[in-house]
Structures are given as C-alpha cells and as structure tokens.
CSV table of C-alpha atoms in Angstrom, one decimal:
chain,number,residue,atom,x,y,z
M,1,MET,CA,-30.3,-53.1,-26.2
M,2,HIS,CA,-30.6,-54.7,-23.4
M,3,PHE,CA,-27.6,-56.7,-21.3
M,4,VAL,CA,-28.4,-58.9,-18.2
M,5,VAL,CA,-25.6,-59.7,-15.7
M,6,CYS,CA,-25.4,-62.9,-13.2
M,7,ILE,CA,-23.2,-61.7,-9.9
M,8,LYS,CA,-23.3,-64.1,-7.7
M,9,GLN,CA,-22.6,-62.9,-3.7
M,10,VAL,CA,-19.5,-65.6,-1.6
M,11,PRO,CA,-18.3,-65.9,1.2
M,12,ASP,CA,-14.6,-64.3,1.8
M,13,SER,CA,-12.7,-66.8,0.9
M,14,ALA,CA,-9.5,-66.1,3.4
M,15,GLN,CA,-13.8,-67.4,5.9
M,16,ILE,CA,-14.9,-69.7,4.2
M,17,ARG,CA,-16.8,-72.6,6.0
M,18,VAL,CA,-17.7,-75.5,5.4
M,19,HIS,CA,-21.4,-77.6,6.9
M,20,PRO,CA,-19.6,-81.2,8.9
M,21,VAL,CA,-23.1,-83.0,8.3
M,22,THR,CA,-25.1,-81.4,5.1
M,23,ASN,CA,-21.1,-80.8,3.3
M,24,THR,CA,-22.6,-77.3,2.7
M,25,ILE,CA,-20.9,-73.9,2.7
M,26,MET,CA,-21.6,-71.5,6.2
M,27,ARG,CA,-22.7,-69.0,5.1
M,28,GLN,CA,-24.0,-67.5,8.5
M,29,GLY,CA,-21.6,-65.0,10.4
M,30,VAL,CA,-18.9,-65.4,7.2
M,31,PRO,CA,-18.8,-61.4,5.4
M,32,THR,CA,-19.2,-61.6,1.5
M,33,ILE,CA,-18.5,-59.8,-1.8
M,34,ILE,CA,-19.1,-60.1,-5.0
M,35,ASN,CA,-18.1,-63.3,-7.3
M,36,PRO,CA,-14.7,-61.2,-8.3
M,37,TYR,CA,-15.0,-62.9,-11.9
M,38,ASP,CA,-18.6,-61.3,-12.4
M,39,LEU,CA,-17.4,-57.8,-11.4
M,40,PHE,CA,-15.1,-57.8,-15.2
M,41,SER,CA,-18.6,-59.1,-16.8
M,42,LEU,CA,-20.1,-56.3,-15.1
M,43,GLU,CA,-18.0,-53.4,-15.8
M,44,GLU,CA,-17.8,-54.9,-19.7
M,45,ALA,CA,-22.0,-54.6,-19.8
M,46,LEU,CA,-20.8,-51.2,-18.5
M,47,ARG,CA,-18.8,-50.5,-21.2
M,48,LEU,CA,-20.8,-52.1,-23.4
M,49,ARG,CA,-23.6,-49.3,-22.9
M,50,ASP,CA,-22.0,-46.9,-22.8
M,51,LYS,CA,-20.9,-47.5,-26.4
M,52,VAL,CA,-23.8,-47.6,-27.6
M,53,GLY,CA,-26.6,-47.2,-25.7
M,54,GLY,CA,-29.4,-50.0,-23.0
M,55,GLU,CA,-29.3,-50.7,-19.7
M,56,VAL,CA,-27.8,-53.0,-18.3
M,57,THR,CA,-29.7,-54.5,-15.1
M,58,VAL,CA,-28.3,-57.3,-12.9
M,59,LEU,CA,-29.4,-60.8,-11.3
M,60,THR,CA,-28.6,-62.2,-8.3
M,61,MET,CA,-29.5,-65.5,-6.7
M,62,GLY,CA,-29.2,-66.1,-3.5
M,63,PRO,CA,-30.3,-65.4,0.9
M,64,PRO,CA,-32.0,-62.0,0.9
M,65,MET,CA,-28.7,-60.3,2.4
M,66,ALA,CA,-27.8,-60.7,-1.4
M,67,SER,CA,-29.3,-57.2,-2.1
M,68,GLU,CA,-25.8,-56.0,-0.8
M,69,SER,CA,-24.5,-57.3,-3.4
M,70,LEU,CA,-26.9,-55.9,-6.1
M,71,ARG,CA,-27.1,-52.7,-4.3
M,72,LYS,CA,-22.7,-52.3,-5.2
M,73,ALA,CA,-23.0,-53.4,-8.6
M,74,LEU,CA,-25.6,-50.7,-8.0
M,75,THR,CA,-23.3,-48.2,-7.6
M,76,ILE,CA,-20.6,-48.8,-9.6
M,77,GLY,CA,-23.0,-47.8,-12.2
M,78,ALA,CA,-25.9,-50.4,-12.8
M,79,ASP,CA,-29.1,-49.9,-14.2
M,80,ARG,CA,-31.5,-52.0,-12.1
M,81,GLY,CA,-30.8,-55.6,-9.6
M,82,VAL,CA,-33.6,-58.1,-9.5
M,83,LEU,CA,-33.6,-60.6,-6.7
M,84,LEU,CA,-34.7,-64.2,-7.1
M,85,THR,CA,-34.6,-65.7,-3.2
M,86,ASP,CA,-36.9,-68.4,-2.0
M,87,ARG,CA,-36.1,-70.9,1.0
M,88,PHE,CA,-36.2,-72.9,-2.0
M,89,PHE,CA,-33.1,-72.4,-3.5
M,90,ALA,CA,-31.6,-74.2,-0.4
M,91,GLY,CA,-28.9,-76.0,-1.3
M,92,SER,CA,-28.7,-75.9,-4.6
M,93,ASP,CA,-26.2,-77.3,-6.5
M,94,THR,CA,-25.1,-76.0,-10.7
M,95,LEU,CA,-28.3,-78.2,-12.6
M,96,ALA,CA,-29.8,-76.7,-10.5
M,97,THR,CA,-28.8,-72.7,-10.7
M,98,THR,CA,-29.1,-72.9,-13.8
M,99,TYR,CA,-32.7,-74.2,-14.4
M,100,ALA,CA,-33.1,-70.3,-11.7
M,101,LEU,CA,-31.3,-68.8,-13.1
M,102,ALA,CA,-33.3,-69.7,-16.9
M,103,GLN,CA,-36.4,-69.3,-15.3
M,104,ALA,CA,-35.2,-65.5,-14.2
M,105,LEU,CA,-34.2,-64.5,-17.3
M,106,ARG,CA,-37.3,-65.2,-19.2
M,107,LYS,CA,-39.1,-63.0,-16.5
M,108,ILE,CA,-36.6,-60.2,-16.8
M,109,GLY,CA,-37.0,-60.9,-21.1
M,110,GLU,CA,-41.6,-60.6,-20.0
M,111,THR,CA,-40.3,-58.0,-17.5
M,112,PHE,CA,-38.4,-55.6,-18.6
M,113,GLY,CA,-37.3,-56.2,-22.0
M,114,LYS,CA,-35.0,-59.4,-24.5
M,115,PRO,CA,-31.3,-59.8,-23.4
M,116,ASP,CA,-28.7,-59.4,-26.4
M,117,ILE,CA,-26.3,-60.4,-24.4
M,118,VAL,CA,-25.9,-62.1,-20.8
M,119,PHE,CA,-22.5,-62.0,-19.0
M,120,CYS,CA,-21.3,-64.5,-16.3
M,121,GLY,CA,-17.7,-64.2,-14.4
M,122,LYS,CA,-15.9,-67.4,-16.0
M,123,GLN,CA,-16.0,-68.9,-12.6
M,124,THR,CA,-17.5,-68.1,-8.8
M,125,ILE,CA,-14.0,-68.6,-5.8
M,126,ASP,CA,-16.6,-70.9,-4.1
M,127,GLY,CA,-17.3,-73.3,-5.9
M,128,ASP,CA,-15.0,-73.3,-8.9
M,129,THR,CA,-17.4,-74.8,-11.3
M,130,ALA,CA,-17.4,-72.7,-14.8
M,131,GLN,CA,-20.8,-74.7,-14.8
M,132,VAL,CA,-23.5,-71.5,-14.7
M,133,GLY,CA,-22.8,-69.6,-17.4
M,134,PRO,CA,-22.9,-72.5,-20.5
M,135,GLY,CA,-25.8,-74.4,-17.6
M,136,ILE,CA,-27.8,-70.9,-18.7
M,137,ALA,CA,-26.6,-70.8,-22.2
M,138,LYS,CA,-27.7,-74.2,-22.5
M,139,ARG,CA,-31.7,-74.2,-21.4
M,140,LEU,CA,-32.2,-70.3,-22.7
M,141,ASP,CA,-30.4,-72.0,-26.3
M,142,MET,CA,-27.8,-69.5,-26.5
M,143,LEU,CA,-24.9,-68.8,-28.1
M,144,GLN,CA,-21.9,-69.1,-25.5
M,145,LEU,CA,-18.1,-67.5,-25.7
M,146,THR,CA,-16.7,-68.1,-22.5
M,147,TYR,CA,-12.9,-67.0,-21.7
M,148,VAL,CA,-13.3,-63.5,-23.6
M,149,SER,CA,-10.5,-61.9,-22.6
M,150,ALA,CA,-12.0,-58.7,-24.4
M,151,ILE,CA,-14.6,-57.9,-26.7
M,152,THR,CA,-13.2,-55.7,-30.1
M,153,GLU,CA,-16.8,-54.3,-31.5
M,154,LEU,CA,-20.2,-54.7,-31.3
M,155,ASP,CA,-23.3,-54.6,-34.5
M,156,GLN,CA,-25.9,-53.8,-33.8
M,157,GLU,CA,-27.4,-52.8,-37.5
M,158,ASN,CA,-25.8,-56.6,-38.3
M,159,ARG,CA,-26.5,-58.1,-34.4
M,160,THR,CA,-22.6,-59.5,-34.8
M,161,ILE,CA,-20.0,-58.9,-32.3
M,162,THR,CA,-16.8,-59.8,-32.0
M,163,LEU,CA,-14.2,-61.7,-29.8
M,164,GLU,CA,-10.8,-62.5,-28.3
M,165,ARG,CA,-11.6,-65.3,-26.4
M,166,ARG,CA,-8.1,-67.4,-23.9
M,167,SER,CA,-7.7,-70.7,-25.3
M,168,GLU,CA,-4.6,-73.2,-25.4
M,169,GLY,CA,-3.1,-72.8,-28.5
M,170,GLY,CA,-3.7,-68.7,-27.9
M,171,THR,CA,-6.3,-66.2,-28.5
M,172,GLN,CA,-8.7,-66.7,-31.0
M,173,VAL,CA,-10.3,-64.4,-33.4
M,174,LEU,CA,-14.6,-65.7,-32.9
M,175,LYS,CA,-17.8,-63.6,-34.8
M,176,SER,CA,-21.3,-64.3,-33.2
M,177,THR,CA,-24.8,-63.6,-33.9
M,178,LEU,CA,-26.7,-61.9,-30.5
M,179,PRO,CA,-28.0,-63.2,-28.5
M,180,SER,CA,-25.3,-65.1,-26.5
M,181,MET,CA,-23.8,-66.0,-23.2
M,182,ILE,CA,-20.3,-64.4,-22.1
M,183,THR,CA,-18.8,-65.6,-19.4
M,184,MET,CA,-15.2,-63.0,-19.0
M,185,LEU,CA,-12.0,-63.5,-17.7
M,186,GLU,CA,-10.1,-62.0,-15.0
M,187,GLY,CA,-8.2,-59.4,-15.3
M,188,SER,CA,-9.7,-57.6,-18.9
M,189,ASN,CA,-11.1,-55.0,-17.6
M,190,THR,CA,-10.1,-52.7,-14.9
M,191,VAL,CA,-13.5,-52.9,-12.4
M,192,ARG,CA,-14.6,-48.6,-13.2
M,193,ARG,CA,-14.7,-47.2,-9.3
M,194,GLY,CA,-18.2,-45.7,-9.5
M,195,ARG,CA,-19.5,-42.2,-9.8
M,196,ILE,CA,-21.4,-40.7,-6.0
M,197,ASP,CA,-24.0,-39.7,-8.0
M,198,ASP,CA,-24.9,-43.8,-8.8
M,199,ALA,CA,-23.5,-44.0,-5.2
M,200,LEU,CA,-26.8,-41.8,-4.3
M,201,ARG,CA,-28.4,-43.7,-6.9
M,202,ALA,CA,-28.0,-47.2,-5.5
M,203,ALA,CA,-28.7,-45.6,-1.5
M,204,ARG,CA,-31.8,-45.2,-3.0
M,205,ALA,CA,-33.1,-47.7,-5.0
M,206,GLU,CA,-36.2,-50.4,-5.1
M,207,ILE,CA,-34.3,-54.2,-5.5
M,208,VAL,CA,-36.5,-55.9,-7.8
M,209,THR,CA,-37.1,-59.5,-5.4
M,210,TRP,CA,-39.1,-62.5,-6.9
M,211,SER,CA,-39.3,-65.7,-5.3
M,212,ALA,CA,-39.8,-68.3,-7.4
M,213,LYS,CA,-42.9,-68.0,-8.4
M,214,ASP,CA,-42.9,-64.5,-9.0
M,215,ALA,CA,-40.4,-65.5,-11.5
M,216,GLY,CA,-42.9,-68.1,-13.2
M,217,ILE,CA,-41.3,-71.3,-11.4
M,218,GLU,CA,-42.9,-73.9,-11.5
M,219,ASP,CA,-41.8,-77.1,-10.6
M,220,LEU,CA,-40.2,-75.9,-7.3
M,221,GLN,CA,-38.6,-80.1,-7.4
M,222,LEU,CA,-36.2,-78.6,-10.4
M,223,CYS,CA,-34.9,-76.6,-6.9
M,224,GLY,CA,-32.4,-76.2,-4.4
M,225,LEU,CA,-30.9,-79.6,-2.7
M,226,ARG,CA,-34.1,-81.6,-4.3
M,227,GLY,CA,-33.4,-81.0,-8.0
M,228,SER,CA,-29.2,-81.1,-7.2
M,229,PRO,CA,-27.8,-84.5,-7.8
M,230,THR,CA,-24.9,-83.1,-6.9
M,231,VAL,CA,-23.3,-85.3,-4.1
M,232,VAL,CA,-20.3,-84.2,-1.6
M,233,LYS,CA,-19.3,-87.2,-0.2
M,234,LYS,CA,-16.4,-85.9,1.8
M,235,VAL,CA,-15.0,-82.4,2.6
M,236,PHE,CA,-11.8,-81.9,4.3
M,237,ALA,CA,-8.5,-80.2,4.9
M,238,PRO,CA,-5.3,-81.3,3.7
M,239,GLN,CA,-2.9,-82.8,5.8
M,240,ALA,CA,0.6,-80.6,7.0
M,241,ARG,CA,3.8,-81.8,5.8
M,242,ALA,CA,5.6,-84.0,8.7
M,243,GLU,CA,8.8,-82.8,6.3
M,244,LYS,CA,9.9,-78.8,6.2
M,245,ALA,CA,11.5,-77.7,3.0
M,246,ALA,CA,15.2,-77.7,2.2
M,247,LEU,CA,16.8,-75.0,1.7
M,248,VAL,CA,19.8,-74.4,-0.9
M,249,GLU,CA,21.9,-71.5,-0.1
M,250,ILE,CA,22.7,-69.3,-3.2
M,251,ALA,CA,26.0,-69.5,-4.1
M,252,ALA,CA,28.8,-67.1,-6.2
M,253,THR,CA,27.5,-67.8,-9.9
M,254,PRO,CA,24.1,-69.0,-11.4
M,255,ALA,CA,25.3,-72.5,-12.1
M,256,GLU,CA,27.3,-72.9,-8.0
M,257,THR,CA,23.7,-72.6,-7.2
M,258,ALA,CA,22.2,-75.2,-9.9
M,259,GLU,CA,24.5,-77.7,-9.0
M,260,ALA,CA,24.3,-77.2,-5.7
M,261,PHE,CA,20.7,-77.6,-5.9
M,262,ILE,CA,21.4,-80.5,-8.9
M,263,GLU,CA,23.3,-81.9,-5.2
M,264,ALA,CA,20.7,-81.9,-3.3
M,265,ILE,CA,18.3,-83.1,-4.9
M,266,PHE,CA,20.2,-86.4,-6.0
M,267,ALA,CA,21.4,-87.4,-2.1
M,268,LYS,CA,17.4,-86.7,-1.7
M,269,ALA,CA,16.8,-89.4,-3.8
M,270,PRO,CA,19.9,-91.6,-5.1
M,271,SER,CA,17.6,-93.1,-7.5
M,272,LEU,CA,17.4,-90.5,-9.7
M,273,GLU,CA,21.2,-89.5,-10.2
M,274,ALA,CA,21.3,-92.9,-11.5
M,275,ASP,CA,18.7,-92.9,-14.3
M,276,VAL,CA,19.7,-89.8,-15.2
M,277,THR,CA,23.4,-91.1,-15.4
M,278,LYS,CA,22.1,-93.8,-18.0
M,279,LEU,CA,19.4,-92.0,-19.1
M,280,ALA,CA,22.5,-89.6,-20.9
M,281,SER,CA,24.6,-91.7,-21.4
M,282,GLY,CA,22.3,-92.9,-24.2
M,283,PHE,CA,23.2,-89.9,-25.6
C-alpha cells in the first residue's frame, strides 16, 4: 500500500515575525520545525506500513530549505521525500496551497503509485485554518476523515478502514472505503525517534524536487499570491491590559476561600451582586 503524508515546515511559533507591508509570515532568519501535528500523521502512516507493508512518501511544498524537514521525516522512517518548490508558490493561501499539493499528489500517483491514504495533521501552527487536508480531499475527490484519534483496522482485501474520530458529542467510530484523506489529532500516538540506519539513509537520500512544471501545474494563475483570494487586512499585537489581576488569599477552608473570592468579585462589580440577589430571590 502507498501512504502519502503531507507535512509543512513552519517557523518556530515563539519567533514568528510578520511582514509590515504584505502581512505574510517572514521566514528568513526564523528557526523552522516540522509542523507538530503533521508528526502524528507521519507516525500513523509508518505504523500502518509496518503492519501491512507498503511505502510512506512524504510531500511538502515550500522553499528549498524545506528539504531539511523531509530529511527529518526520512530519519524518522519515511521511505521517500518529495519537495514541491517554485517561486510561483510564494504567498499561497490554503486555496492555492491545496491546488498545488493536489497536482503534486496526482504526479506522485503517476510516478510512485496511487496513494491509498493521504495523511495531514489536523492543522498547522502558523495558519491554524485546518483547511488544507479537506481542501486536498475535495480536489482529488477523496473521502475525508478529519480529527481522527485512532485507526483501529485496515482491511486491505475489502479496501476499508475503521477509525475513531473526535466530535463535539464524544467519539465517533467510522468505517470508510479507500482511498481516503485522514487528518490526525495531536496525542493520537507517540512519535518514534527513528533508528540509526534510517538516519544514515536520510543523510544520503536524494530528495525528489519538483517545480510547478515538473508537477504538471499548467495554470500558474492559481498558485501563490495570484491564486490566493484571502486578504489579510490588518495584523497587530493585542494591547497589554493596564489593570493587573487581583490576588485573593487562600483561606483556612475551601468555603472561606470561595466566600473571599465572591466578595472580591462583588467589590469589583457592585451591580453584579444586586443581579445575583434578584435572581436568587426568584427561586
């Protein structure tokens, strides 16, 4: 079976800077990491490969330096890394990103075999949209299974997959056919450290590098800033509150602490005490 994991090299969230004119993230000089949520998807793909056989291909779109993340994925255990890089992709929003990645996935299917499952993390820490996985599924007409917390069964013969998905009401148990797009939740597994053999292989491995033309992307108007209808109108840092938080001392008993806490609230908002008293009198 062929498992493809879409990862993203993201700036360390503690050191993100935003361009004052274009309102896009400035990546130069900022340390980068693999998007943490994508690592759970990579581990899940590796577990399925170890269980049923096959290959794991890791795909990323970004500048040439994104090859570092692909080598990291190879170190963890992936079989192949594919880098989609071209200046036409600069400034892509999720719509343009899913277009380029979907084209690259079609090319991967033609070159290395059609993917049975495409994995993504639930979202990225720089964009936080959670739109790329579902967007790829829509473009490739794949069933999408989002916010997956566990994969319980993969039936190769019947080409079905059974899994658990987190929802607002609890956990859903779903059974779906392949091929499918799956986005994994954080904490769904423990990411392996990788073996020395894999680290040595990753150091020598040739990263498959495709330009827009190599990936079969013909309409460049759908890529990068040109293909991105999303407009960031304003970026700003929230103002620090001038008023500091009040400190309530812990009393001898929980009941006394609660009473002191309530008194502090009523002292801060006198009208609230009257509203609560009026409400309580109605019962």
